[in-house]
PDB file of N, CA and C in Angstrom:
ATOM      1  N   UNK A 852     -17.378  44.914  75.494  1.00 46.00           N
ATOM      2  CA  UNK A 852     -18.030  45.250  74.371  1.00 46.00           C
ATOM      3  C   UNK A 852     -17.483  45.157  72.882  1.00 46.00           C
ATOM      4  N   UNK A 853     -17.036  45.957  72.473  1.00 47.00           N
ATOM      5  CA  UNK A 853     -16.782  45.453  70.755  1.00 47.00           C
ATOM      6  C   UNK A 853     -16.180  45.230  70.523  1.00 47.00           C
ATOM      7  N   UNK A 854     -14.601  44.651  71.622  1.00 48.00           N
ATOM      8  CA  UNK A 854     -13.647  43.835  71.587  1.00 48.00           C
ATOM      9  C   UNK A 854     -13.753  42.026  71.400  1.00 48.00           C
ATOM     10  N   UNK A 855     -14.639  41.921  72.365  1.00 51.00           N
ATOM     11  CA  UNK A 855     -15.273  41.026  72.787  1.00 51.00           C
ATOM     12  C   UNK A 855     -15.846  40.534  71.670  1.00 51.00           C
ATOM     13  N   UNK A 856     -17.152  41.757  71.452  1.00 53.00           N
ATOM     14  CA  UNK A 856     -18.060  40.660  70.313  1.00 53.00           C
ATOM     15  C   UNK A 856     -17.147  40.911  69.083  1.00 53.00           C
ATOM     16  N   UNK A 857     -16.414  41.235  68.173  1.00 51.00           N
ATOM     17  CA  UNK A 857     -15.588  40.906  67.344  1.00 51.00           C
ATOM     18  C   UNK A 857     -14.419  39.795  67.683  1.00 51.00           C
ATOM     19  N   UNK A 858     -13.820  39.512  68.700  1.00 48.00           N
ATOM     20  CA  UNK A 858     -12.811  37.915  68.922  1.00 48.00           C
ATOM     21  C   UNK A 858     -14.266  37.193  69.185  1.00 48.00           C
ATOM     22  N   UNK A 859     -15.359  36.810  69.373  1.00 47.00           N
ATOM     23  CA  UNK A 859     -16.136  36.279  69.174  1.00 47.00           C
ATOM     24  C   UNK A 859     -16.336  36.041  67.726  1.00 47.00           C
ATOM     25  N   UNK A 860     -16.750  36.580  67.222  1.00 47.00           N
ATOM     26  CA  UNK A 860     -17.077  36.518  65.941  1.00 47.00           C
ATOM     27  C   UNK A 860     -15.773  36.514  64.937  1.00 47.00           C
ATOM     28  N   UNK A 861     -14.644  36.849  65.249  1.00 46.00           N
ATOM     29  CA  UNK A 861     -13.676  35.045  64.716  1.00 46.00           C
ATOM     30  C   UNK A 861     -13.650  34.563  64.920  1.00 46.00           C
ATOM     31  N   UNK A 862     -13.398  34.027  66.628  1.00 44.00           N
ATOM     32  CA  UNK A 862     -13.656  32.784  66.957  1.00 44.00           C
ATOM     33  C   UNK A 862     -14.561  31.830  66.191  1.00 44.00           C
ATOM     34  N   UNK A 863     -15.577  32.528  65.709  1.00 42.00           N
ATOM     35  CA  UNK A 863     -17.030  31.929  65.019  1.00 42.00           C
ATOM     36  C   UNK A 863     -16.784  31.616  63.689  1.00 42.00           C
ATOM     37  N   UNK A 864     -15.938  32.201  62.706  1.00 44.00           N
ATOM     38  CA  UNK A 864     -15.895  32.361  61.813  1.00 44.00           C
ATOM     39  C   UNK A 864     -14.597  30.731  62.043  1.00 44.00           C
ATOM     40  N   UNK A 865     -13.459  31.127  62.982  1.00 43.00           N
ATOM     41  CA  UNK A 865     -12.388  29.994  62.368  1.00 43.00           C
ATOM     42  C   UNK A 865     -13.353  28.654  63.664  1.00 43.00           C
ATOM     43  N   UNK A 866     -13.768  28.815  64.014  1.00 42.00           N
ATOM     44  CA  UNK A 866     -14.776  27.905  64.337  1.00 42.00           C
ATOM     45  C   UNK A 866     -16.071  26.550  62.832  1.00 42.00           C
ATOM     46  N   UNK A 867     -15.757  27.634  62.115  1.00 44.00           N
ATOM     47  CA  UNK A 867     -17.154  27.395  61.313  1.00 44.00           C
ATOM     48  C   UNK A 867     -15.817  26.848  59.838  1.00 44.00           C
ATOM     49  N   UNK A 868     -14.653  27.294  59.992  1.00 44.00           N
ATOM     50  CA  UNK A 868     -13.116  27.064  59.340  1.00 44.00           C
ATOM     51  C   UNK A 868     -13.020  25.877  59.202  1.00 44.00           C
ATOM     52  N   UNK A 869     -12.929  25.491  60.183  1.00 45.00           N
ATOM     53  CA  UNK A 869     -11.968  24.176  60.820  1.00 45.00           C
ATOM     54  C   UNK A 869     -13.229  23.341  61.123  1.00 45.00           C
ATOM     55  N   UNK A 870     -14.567  23.350  60.558  1.00 49.00           N
ATOM     56  CA  UNK A 870     -15.435  22.279  60.687  1.00 49.00           C
ATOM     57  C   UNK A 870     -14.910  22.380  58.453  1.00 49.00           C
ATOM     58  N   UNK A 871     -14.979  22.883  57.728  1.00 56.00           N
ATOM     59  CA  UNK A 871     -15.245  23.129  56.426  1.00 56.00           C
ATOM     60  C   UNK A 871     -15.409  22.092  55.743  1.00 56.00           C
ATOM     61  N   UNK A 872     -16.112  22.042  54.581  1.00 68.00           N
ATOM     62  CA  UNK A 872     -16.661  20.649  54.398  1.00 68.00           C
ATOM     63  C   UNK A 872     -15.824  20.693  53.150  1.00 68.00           C
ATOM     64  N   UNK A 873     -15.418  19.199  52.441  1.00 83.00           N
ATOM     65  CA  UNK A 873     -14.507  18.323  51.595  1.00 83.00           C
ATOM     66  C   UNK A 873     -15.562  17.859  50.596  1.00 83.00           C
ATOM     67  N   UNK A 874     -14.719  18.716  49.411  1.00 86.00           N
ATOM     68  CA  UNK A 874     -15.535  18.079  48.063  1.00 86.00           C
ATOM     69  C   UNK A 874     -15.057  17.889  47.589  1.00 86.00           C
ATOM     70  N   UNK A 875     -15.511  17.094  46.147  1.00 87.00           N
ATOM     71  CA  UNK A 875     -14.342  16.855  44.780  1.00 87.00           C
ATOM     72  C   UNK A 875     -15.403  17.072  43.848  1.00 87.00           C
ATOM     73  N   UNK A 876     -15.071  16.859  42.538  1.00 87.00           N
ATOM     74  CA  UNK A 876     -16.175  17.409  41.182  1.00 87.00           C
ATOM     75  C   UNK A 876     -15.366  15.854  40.381  1.00 87.00           C
ATOM     76  N   UNK A 877     -17.028  15.248  40.597  1.00 88.00           N
ATOM     77  CA  UNK A 877     -17.099  13.709  39.481  1.00 88.00           C
ATOM     78  C   UNK A 877     -17.740  14.129  37.941  1.00 88.00           C
ATOM     79  N   UNK A 878     -17.481  13.253  36.787  1.00 89.00           N
ATOM     80  CA  UNK A 878     -18.583  13.221  35.975  1.00 89.00           C
ATOM     81  C   UNK A 878     -19.685  11.753  35.794  1.00 89.00           C
ATOM     82  N   UNK A 879     -19.408  11.398  37.119  1.00 89.00           N
ATOM     83  CA  UNK A 879     -20.587  10.208  37.307  1.00 89.00           C
ATOM     84  C   UNK A 879     -22.054  10.944  37.910  1.00 89.00           C
ATOM     85  N   UNK A 880     -22.771   9.836  37.479  1.00 87.00           N
ATOM     86  CA  UNK A 880     -24.076  10.175  37.652  1.00 87.00           C
ATOM     87  C   UNK A 880     -24.638   9.707  39.376  1.00 87.00           C
ATOM     88  N   UNK A 881     -25.501  10.551  39.863  1.00 89.00           N
ATOM     89  CA  UNK A 881     -25.505  10.789  41.114  1.00 89.00           C
ATOM     90  C   UNK A 881     -25.945   9.714  41.996  1.00 89.00           C
ATOM     91  N   UNK A 882     -27.050   8.492  41.409  1.00 90.00           N
ATOM     92  CA  UNK A 882     -27.273   7.208  42.075  1.00 90.00           C
ATOM     93  C   UNK A 882     -26.014   6.440  42.027  1.00 90.00           C
ATOM     94  N   UNK A 883     -24.938   6.537  40.641  1.00 92.00           N
ATOM     95  CA  UNK A 883     -23.442   5.708  41.184  1.00 92.00           C
ATOM     96  C   UNK A 883     -22.648   6.313  41.633  1.00 92.00           C
ATOM     97  N   UNK A 884     -22.366   7.065  42.311  1.00 90.00           N
ATOM     98  CA  UNK A 884     -21.673   7.969  43.255  1.00 90.00           C
ATOM     99  C   UNK A 884     -22.171   7.572  44.435  1.00 90.00           C
ATOM    100  N   UNK A 885     -23.691   7.701  44.893  1.00 91.00           N
ATOM    101  CA  UNK A 885     -23.844   7.290  46.019  1.00 91.00           C
ATOM    102  C   UNK A 885     -23.904   5.606  46.514  1.00 91.00           C
ATOM    103  N   UNK A 886     -23.900   4.898  44.924  1.00 91.00           N
ATOM    104  CA  UNK A 886     -23.224   3.686  45.549  1.00 91.00           C
ATOM    105  C   UNK A 886     -22.439   3.140  44.864  1.00 91.00           C
ATOM    106  N   UNK A 887     -21.353   4.077  44.873  1.00 90.00           N
ATOM    107  CA  UNK A 887     -19.922   3.887  44.935  1.00 90.00           C
ATOM    108  C   UNK A 887     -19.593   4.079  46.363  1.00 90.00           C
ATOM    109  N   UNK A 888     -19.897   5.027  46.902  1.00 88.00           N
ATOM    110  CA  UNK A 888     -19.609   6.079  48.397  1.00 88.00           C
ATOM    111  C   UNK A 888     -20.442   4.679  49.619  1.00 88.00           C
ATOM    112  N   UNK A 889     -21.977   4.281  48.556  1.00 90.00           N
ATOM    113  CA  UNK A 889     -21.974   2.963  50.071  1.00 90.00           C
ATOM    114  C   UNK A 889     -20.713   1.755  50.164  1.00 90.00           C
ATOM    115  N   UNK A 890     -20.331   1.122  49.285  1.00 90.00           N
ATOM    116  CA  UNK A 890     -19.743   0.702  49.295  1.00 90.00           C
ATOM    117  C   UNK A 890     -17.910   1.353  49.600  1.00 90.00           C
ATOM    118  N   UNK A 891     -17.446   1.316  49.697  1.00 86.00           N
ATOM    119  CA  UNK A 891     -16.214   2.555  50.284  1.00 86.00           C
ATOM    120  C   UNK A 891     -16.841   2.921  51.574  1.00 86.00           C
ATOM    121  N   UNK A 892     -17.687   2.876  52.300  1.00 85.00           N
ATOM    122  CA  UNK A 892     -17.888   3.171  53.517  1.00 85.00           C
ATOM    123  C   UNK A 892     -18.095   1.927  53.704  1.00 85.00           C
ATOM    124  N   UNK A 893     -19.021   1.018  53.217  1.00 86.00           N
ATOM    125  CA  UNK A 893     -18.692  -0.130  53.776  1.00 86.00           C
ATOM    126  C   UNK A 893     -17.431  -1.192  54.221  1.00 86.00           C
ATOM    127  N   UNK A 894     -16.851  -1.042  53.623  1.00 85.00           N
ATOM    128  CA  UNK A 894     -15.190  -1.359  53.831  1.00 85.00           C
ATOM    129  C   UNK A 894     -14.785  -0.395  54.871  1.00 85.00           C
ATOM    130  N   UNK A 895     -14.732   0.491  55.370  1.00 82.00           N
ATOM    131  CA  UNK A 895     -14.644   0.859  56.505  1.00 82.00           C
ATOM    132  C   UNK A 895     -15.217   1.325  57.546  1.00 82.00           C
ATOM    133  N   UNK A 896     -16.203   0.596  57.711  1.00 86.00           N
ATOM    134  CA  UNK A 896     -17.530  -0.623  58.009  1.00 86.00           C
ATOM    135  C   UNK A 896     -18.296   0.720  58.785  1.00 86.00           C
ATOM    136  N   UNK A 897     -18.667   2.051  58.062  1.00 87.00           N
ATOM    137  CA  UNK A 897     -19.359   3.286  58.730  1.00 87.00           C
ATOM    138  C   UNK A 897     -21.169   2.980  58.633  1.00 87.00           C
ATOM    139  N   UNK A 898     -21.292   3.038  58.935  1.00 88.00           N
ATOM    140  CA  UNK A 898     -22.909   3.444  59.186  1.00 88.00           C
ATOM    141  C   UNK A 898     -23.092   4.594  58.531  1.00 88.00           C
ATOM    142  N   UNK A 899     -24.462   4.251  57.846  1.00 90.00           N
ATOM    143  CA  UNK A 899     -24.934   4.889  56.552  1.00 90.00           C
ATOM    144  C   UNK A 899     -26.693   4.254  56.616  1.00 90.00           C
ATOM    145  N   UNK A 900     -26.741   6.284  55.593  1.00 92.00           N
ATOM    146  CA  UNK A 900     -28.210   5.702  55.450  1.00 92.00           C
ATOM    147  C   UNK A 900     -28.836   6.917  54.091  1.00 92.00           C
ATOM    148  N   UNK A 901     -29.985   6.346  53.784  1.00 92.00           N
ATOM    149  CA  UNK A 901     -30.239   7.248  52.960  1.00 92.00           C
ATOM    150  C   UNK A 901     -30.537   8.420  53.495  1.00 92.00           C
ATOM    151  N   UNK A 902     -30.363   9.685  52.922  1.00 91.00           N
ATOM    152  CA  UNK A 902     -31.365  11.149  53.725  1.00 91.00           C
ATOM    153  C   UNK A 902     -32.407  11.665  52.529  1.00 91.00           C
ATOM    154  N   UNK A 903     -31.875  11.607  51.154  1.00 92.00           N
ATOM    155  CA  UNK A 903     -32.278  11.593  50.033  1.00 92.00           C
ATOM    156  C   UNK A 903     -32.107  11.032  48.731  1.00 92.00           C
ATOM    157  N   UNK A 904     -32.488  11.072  47.345  1.00 91.00           N
ATOM    158  CA  UNK A 904     -32.595  10.502  46.673  1.00 91.00           C
ATOM    159  C   UNK A 904     -30.921  11.140  45.990  1.00 91.00           C
ATOM    160  N   UNK A 905     -30.395  12.197  46.615  1.00 92.00           N
ATOM    161  CA  UNK A 905     -28.854  12.454  46.527  1.00 92.00           C
ATOM    162  C   UNK A 905     -28.402  12.472  47.217  1.00 92.00           C
ATOM    163  N   UNK A 906     -28.278  12.224  48.578  1.00 93.00           N
ATOM    164  CA  UNK A 906     -27.592  12.272  50.068  1.00 93.00           C
ATOM    165  C   UNK A 906     -27.901  10.990  50.691  1.00 93.00           C
ATOM    166  N   UNK A 907     -26.821  11.000  51.161  1.00 94.00           N
ATOM    167  CA  UNK A 907     -25.970  10.012  52.276  1.00 94.00           C
ATOM    168  C   UNK A 907     -25.876  11.120  54.054  1.00 94.00           C
ATOM    169  N   UNK A 908     -26.432  10.497  54.717  1.00 94.00           N
ATOM    170  CA  UNK A 908     -25.415  10.490  56.264  1.00 94.00           C
ATOM    171  C   UNK A 908     -25.383   9.150  56.797  1.00 94.00           C
ATOM    172  N   UNK A 909     -23.528   9.451  57.153  1.00 91.00           N
ATOM    173  CA  UNK A 909     -22.989   8.743  57.719  1.00 91.00           C
ATOM    174  C   UNK A 909     -22.278   8.924  59.140  1.00 91.00           C
ATOM    175  N   UNK A 910     -22.096   7.985  60.142  1.00 91.00           N
ATOM    176  CA  UNK A 910     -21.257   7.916  61.570  1.00 91.00           C
ATOM    177  C   UNK A 910     -20.848   6.532  61.196  1.00 91.00           C
ATOM    178  N   UNK A 911     -19.031   7.564  62.213  1.00 87.00           N
ATOM    179  CA  UNK A 911     -18.398   6.132  62.394  1.00 87.00           C
ATOM    180  C   UNK A 911     -17.915   7.055  63.911  1.00 87.00           C
ATOM    181  N   UNK A 912     -17.472   6.801  64.618  1.00 86.00           N
ATOM    182  CA  UNK A 912     -16.533   7.633  66.583  1.00 86.00           C
ATOM    183  C   UNK A 912     -17.098   8.327  66.228  1.00 86.00           C
ATOM    184  N   UNK A 913     -18.509   8.239  66.142  1.00 89.00           N
ATOM    185  CA  UNK A 913     -18.884  10.019  67.012  1.00 89.00           C
ATOM    186  C   UNK A 913     -18.610  10.457  66.104  1.00 89.00           C
ATOM    187  N   UNK A 914     -18.550  10.401  64.593  1.00 91.00           N
ATOM    188  CA  UNK A 914     -18.621  11.447  64.187  1.00 91.00           C
ATOM    189  C   UNK A 914     -19.784  11.246  62.996  1.00 91.00           C
ATOM    190  N   UNK A 915     -20.451  12.459  62.775  1.00 93.00           N
ATOM    191  CA  UNK A 915     -22.201  12.151  61.791  1.00 93.00           C
ATOM    192  C   UNK A 915     -21.941  13.021  60.788  1.00 93.00           C
ATOM    193  N   UNK A 916     -22.199  13.018  59.482  1.00 92.00           N
ATOM    194  CA  UNK A 916     -21.725  13.306  58.671  1.00 92.00           C
ATOM    195  C   UNK A 916     -22.618  13.098  57.840  1.00 92.00           C
ATOM    196  N   UNK A 917     -22.428  14.539  56.256  1.00 93.00           N
ATOM    197  CA  UNK A 917     -23.741  13.893  55.242  1.00 93.00           C
ATOM    198  C   UNK A 917     -22.810  13.943  53.808  1.00 93.00           C
ATOM    199  N   UNK A 918     -22.874  13.166  53.129  1.00 92.00           N
ATOM    200  CA  UNK A 918     -22.593  13.286  51.480  1.00 92.00           C
ATOM    201  C   UNK A 918     -23.660  13.548  50.924  1.00 92.00           C
ATOM    202  N   UNK A 919     -23.631  14.869  50.135  1.00 92.00           N
ATOM    203  CA  UNK A 919     -24.620  14.760  49.032  1.00 92.00           C
ATOM    204  C   UNK A 919     -23.409  14.815  47.370  1.00 92.00           C
ATOM    205  N   UNK A 920     -24.505  14.732  46.350  1.00 92.00           N
ATOM    206  CA  UNK A 920     -23.859  14.906  45.451  1.00 92.00           C
ATOM    207  C   UNK A 920     -25.000  16.161  44.673  1.00 92.00           C
ATOM    208  N   UNK A 921     -24.612  17.196  43.346  1.00 89.00           N
ATOM    209  CA  UNK A 921     -25.536  18.058  43.092  1.00 89.00           C
ATOM    210  C   UNK A 921     -24.730  18.458  41.590  1.00 89.00           C
ATOM    211  N   UNK A 922     -25.808  18.777  41.199  1.00 88.00           N
ATOM    212  CA  UNK A 922     -24.976  18.983  39.224  1.00 88.00           C
ATOM    213  C   UNK A 922     -24.586  20.537  40.074  1.00 88.00           C
ATOM    214  N   UNK A 923     -23.547  21.239  39.405  1.00 84.00           N
ATOM    215  CA  UNK A 923     -22.179  21.995  38.758  1.00 84.00           C
ATOM    216  C   UNK A 923     -23.636  22.684  38.138  1.00 84.00           C
ATOM    217  N   UNK A 924     -24.143  23.775  37.944  1.00 73.00           N
ATOM    218  CA  UNK A 924     -24.250  24.405  36.664  1.00 73.00           C
ATOM    219  C   UNK A 924     -23.423  25.164  35.675  1.00 73.00           C
ATOM    220  N   UNK A 925     -23.246  24.771  34.575  1.00 68.00           N
ATOM    221  CA  UNK A 925     -21.988  25.792  33.919  1.00 68.00           C
ATOM    222  C   UNK A 925     -22.684  25.973  32.643  1.00 68.00           C
ATOM    223  N   UNK A 926     -21.870  27.290  32.858  1.00 66.00           N
ATOM    224  CA  UNK A 926     -22.240  28.181  31.687  1.00 66.00           C
ATOM    225  C   UNK A 926     -21.696  28.033  30.516  1.00 66.00           C
ATOM    226  N   UNK A 927     -22.745  28.201  29.284  1.00 65.00           N
ATOM    227  CA  UNK A 927     -22.109  27.547  27.774  1.00 65.00           C
ATOM    228  C   UNK A 927     -22.238  26.298  27.826  1.00 65.00           C
ATOM    229  N   UNK A 928     -23.135  25.521  28.148  1.00 62.00           N
ATOM    230  CA  UNK A 928     -23.350  24.526  28.291  1.00 62.00           C
ATOM    231  C   UNK A 928     -23.179  23.865  27.163  1.00 62.00           C
ATOM    232  N   UNK A 929     -23.631  24.390  26.221  1.00 61.00           N
ATOM    233  CA  UNK A 929     -23.482  23.436  24.515  1.00 61.00           C
ATOM    234  C   UNK A 929     -22.155  23.070  24.156  1.00 61.00           C
ATOM    235  N   UNK A 930     -21.558  23.348  24.514  1.00 60.00           N
ATOM    236  CA  UNK A 930     -19.731  23.377  24.184  1.00 60.00           C
ATOM    237  C   UNK A 930     -19.258  21.981  25.224  1.00 60.00           C
ATOM    238  N   UNK A 931     -20.747  21.571  26.406  1.00 56.00           N
ATOM    239  CA  UNK A 931     -19.943  20.748  27.944  1.00 56.00           C
ATOM    240  C   UNK A 931     -20.726  19.751  27.109  1.00 56.00           C
ATOM    241  N   UNK A 932     -19.824  18.320  26.616  1.00 57.00           N
ATOM    242  CA  UNK A 932     -20.281  16.951  26.288  1.00 57.00           C
ATOM    243  C   UNK A 932     -20.910  16.398  27.832  1.00 57.00           C
ATOM    244  N   UNK A 933     -20.583  16.121  29.264  1.00 67.00           N
ATOM    245  CA  UNK A 933     -21.255  15.981  30.052  1.00 67.00           C
ATOM    246  C   UNK A 933     -21.459  16.773  31.309  1.00 67.00           C
ATOM    247  N   UNK A 934     -22.127  16.078  31.868  1.00 82.00           N
ATOM    248  CA  UNK A 934     -22.481  16.962  33.059  1.00 82.00           C
ATOM    249  C   UNK A 934     -21.349  16.521  34.437  1.00 82.00           C
ATOM    250  N   UNK A 935     -21.366  17.494  34.532  1.00 87.00           N
ATOM    251  CA  UNK A 935     -20.727  17.576  36.183  1.00 87.00           C
ATOM    252  C   UNK A 935     -21.445  17.825  37.267  1.00 87.00           C
ATOM    253  N   UNK A 936     -20.648  17.000  38.757  1.00 90.00           N
ATOM    254  CA  UNK A 936     -21.578  16.472  40.243  1.00 90.00           C
ATOM    255  C   UNK A 936     -20.561  17.297  40.607  1.00 90.00           C
ATOM    256  N   UNK A 937     -21.192  18.055  41.740  1.00 89.00           N
ATOM    257  CA  UNK A 937     -20.409  17.424  42.947  1.00 89.00           C
ATOM    258  C   UNK A 937     -20.215  17.217  44.129  1.00 89.00           C
ATOM    259  N   UNK A 938     -19.720  16.212  44.784  1.00 91.00           N
ATOM    260  CA  UNK A 938     -19.371  15.994  46.041  1.00 91.00           C
ATOM    261  C   UNK A 938     -18.953  16.199  46.768  1.00 91.00           C
ATOM    262  N   UNK A 939     -20.445  16.352  48.096  1.00 89.00           N
ATOM    263  CA  UNK A 939     -20.027  17.663  48.894  1.00 89.00           C
ATOM    264  C   UNK A 939     -20.024  16.619  50.261  1.00 89.00           C
ATOM    265  N   UNK A 940     -19.014  16.197  51.539  1.00 90.00           N
ATOM    266  CA  UNK A 940     -19.993  16.086  52.501  1.00 90.00           C
ATOM    267  C   UNK A 940     -19.202  17.144  53.774  1.00 90.00           C
ATOM    268  N   UNK A 941     -19.909  17.371  54.174  1.00 90.00           N
ATOM    269  CA  UNK A 941     -20.375  18.090  55.481  1.00 90.00           C
ATOM    270  C   UNK A 941     -20.474  17.302  57.247  1.00 90.00           C
ATOM    271  N   UNK A 942     -19.442  18.142  57.760  1.00 92.00           N
ATOM    272  CA  UNK A 942     -19.691  17.616  59.193  1.00 92.00           C
ATOM    273  C   UNK A 942     -20.732  17.880  60.172  1.00 92.00           C
ATOM    274  N   UNK A 943     -21.946  16.881  60.801  1.00 93.00           N
ATOM    275  CA  UNK A 943     -23.291  17.705  61.570  1.00 93.00           C
ATOM    276  C   UNK A 943     -22.355  17.551  63.092  1.00 93.00           C
ATOM    277  N   UNK A 944     -21.716  16.403  63.671  1.00 93.00           N
ATOM    278  CA  UNK A 944     -21.518  16.684  64.548  1.00 93.00           C
ATOM    279  C   UNK A 944     -19.904  15.507  64.706  1.00 93.00           C
ATOM    280  N   UNK A 945     -19.278  16.038  65.809  1.00 92.00           N
ATOM    281  CA  UNK A 945     -18.321  15.250  66.118  1.00 92.00           C
ATOM    282  C   UNK A 945     -16.816  15.611  66.049  1.00 92.00           C
ATOM    283  N   UNK A 946     -15.647  15.390  65.813  1.00 91.00           N
ATOM    284  CA  UNK A 946     -14.277  15.748  66.007  1.00 91.00           C
ATOM    285  C   UNK A 946     -14.302  15.790  64.538  1.00 91.00           C
ATOM    286  N   UNK A 947     -13.639  17.347  64.261  1.00 89.00           N
ATOM    287  CA  UNK A 947     -13.080  17.692  63.042  1.00 89.00           C
ATOM    288  C   UNK A 947     -11.835  16.949  62.366  1.00 89.00           C
ATOM    289  N   UNK A 948     -11.206  16.732  62.946  1.00 89.00           N
ATOM    290  CA  UNK A 948      -9.478  15.890  62.681  1.00 89.00           C
ATOM    291  C   UNK A 948     -11.066  14.145  62.245  1.00 89.00           C
ATOM    292  N   UNK A 949     -11.485  13.794  63.110  1.00 88.00           N
ATOM    293  CA  UNK A 949     -11.411  12.471  62.116  1.00 88.00           C
ATOM    294  C   UNK A 949     -12.981  12.371  61.559  1.00 88.00           C
ATOM    295  N   UNK A 950     -13.217  13.713  61.373  1.00 89.00           N
ATOM    296  CA  UNK A 950     -13.988  14.020  60.026  1.00 89.00           C
ATOM    297  C   UNK A 950     -13.450  14.038  58.775  1.00 89.00           C
ATOM    298  N   UNK A 951     -12.390  14.671  59.022  1.00 87.00           N
ATOM    299  CA  UNK A 951     -11.065  15.206  57.322  1.00 87.00           C
ATOM    300  C   UNK A 951     -10.655  13.569  57.402  1.00 87.00           C
ATOM    301  N   UNK A 952     -10.400  13.137  58.353  1.00 85.00           N
ATOM    302  CA  UNK A 952      -9.574  11.575  58.089  1.00 85.00           C
ATOM    303  C   UNK A 952     -10.811  11.100  57.441  1.00 85.00           C
ATOM    304  N   UNK A 953     -12.076  10.671  57.811  1.00 82.00           N
ATOM    305  CA  UNK A 953     -13.031   9.715  57.413  1.00 82.00           C
ATOM    306  C   UNK A 953     -13.614  10.257  55.970  1.00 82.00           C
ATOM    307  N   UNK A 954     -13.574  11.524  55.306  1.00 83.00           N
ATOM    308  CA  UNK A 954     -14.107  11.804  54.372  1.00 83.00           C
ATOM    309  C   UNK A 954     -13.065  12.161  53.363  1.00 83.00           C
ATOM    310  N   UNK A 955     -11.487  11.547  52.988  1.00 83.00           N
ATOM    311  CA  UNK A 955     -10.767  12.614  52.334  1.00 83.00           C
ATOM    312  C   UNK A 955     -10.454  11.103  51.897  1.00 83.00           C
ATOM    313  N   UNK A 956     -10.540   9.698  52.796  1.00 79.00           N
ATOM    314  CA  UNK A 956     -10.022   8.635  52.140  1.00 79.00           C
ATOM    315  C   UNK A 956     -11.226   8.114  51.311  1.00 79.00           C
ATOM    316  N   UNK A 957     -12.739   8.803  51.698  1.00 77.00           N
ATOM    317  CA  UNK A 957     -13.714   8.704  50.516  1.00 77.00           C
ATOM    318  C   UNK A 957     -13.315   9.083  49.442  1.00 77.00           C
ATOM    319  N   UNK A 958     -13.042  10.931  49.273  1.00 79.00           N
ATOM    320  CA  UNK A 958     -13.172  11.265  48.245  1.00 79.00           C
ATOM    321  C   UNK A 958     -12.046  11.175  46.859  1.00 79.00           C
ATOM    322  N   UNK A 959     -10.726  10.465  47.560  1.00 81.00           N
ATOM    323  CA  UNK A 959      -9.526  10.566  46.368  1.00 81.00           C
ATOM    324  C   UNK A 959      -9.971   9.028  45.806  1.00 81.00           C
ATOM    325  N   UNK A 960     -10.942   8.572  46.666  1.00 81.00           N
ATOM    326  CA  UNK A 960     -11.323   7.089  46.161  1.00 81.00           C
ATOM    327  C   UNK A 960     -12.459   7.176  44.586  1.00 81.00           C
ATOM    328  N   UNK A 961     -12.799   8.483  44.856  1.00 76.00           N
ATOM    329  CA  UNK A 961     -14.054   8.536  43.914  1.00 76.00           C
ATOM    330  C   UNK A 961     -13.793   8.653  42.389  1.00 76.00           C
TER     331      UNK A 961
END
């Protein structure tokens, strides 16, 4: 009944939270960020491939993830002297802890 579906919904919500994406903000242009990601990940022996002009897909130790660089819309942009971008990592498959470990190492160096 209702209790089981509520418990299932809560478990599903917790699972989504546990696999939450990691992100950071940068003022570097997207191509430069992706080049930097490629270099950092090659140092960690992460397999990478281009998924689009603004994203990469990676895999290490059976953890698959995607890195996206997205412009951040800014209200009242006339006062802003530089563009800002969100660098967002999202786990596609694999262990949550391993995903967070790999992506945190990257994001703190950007």
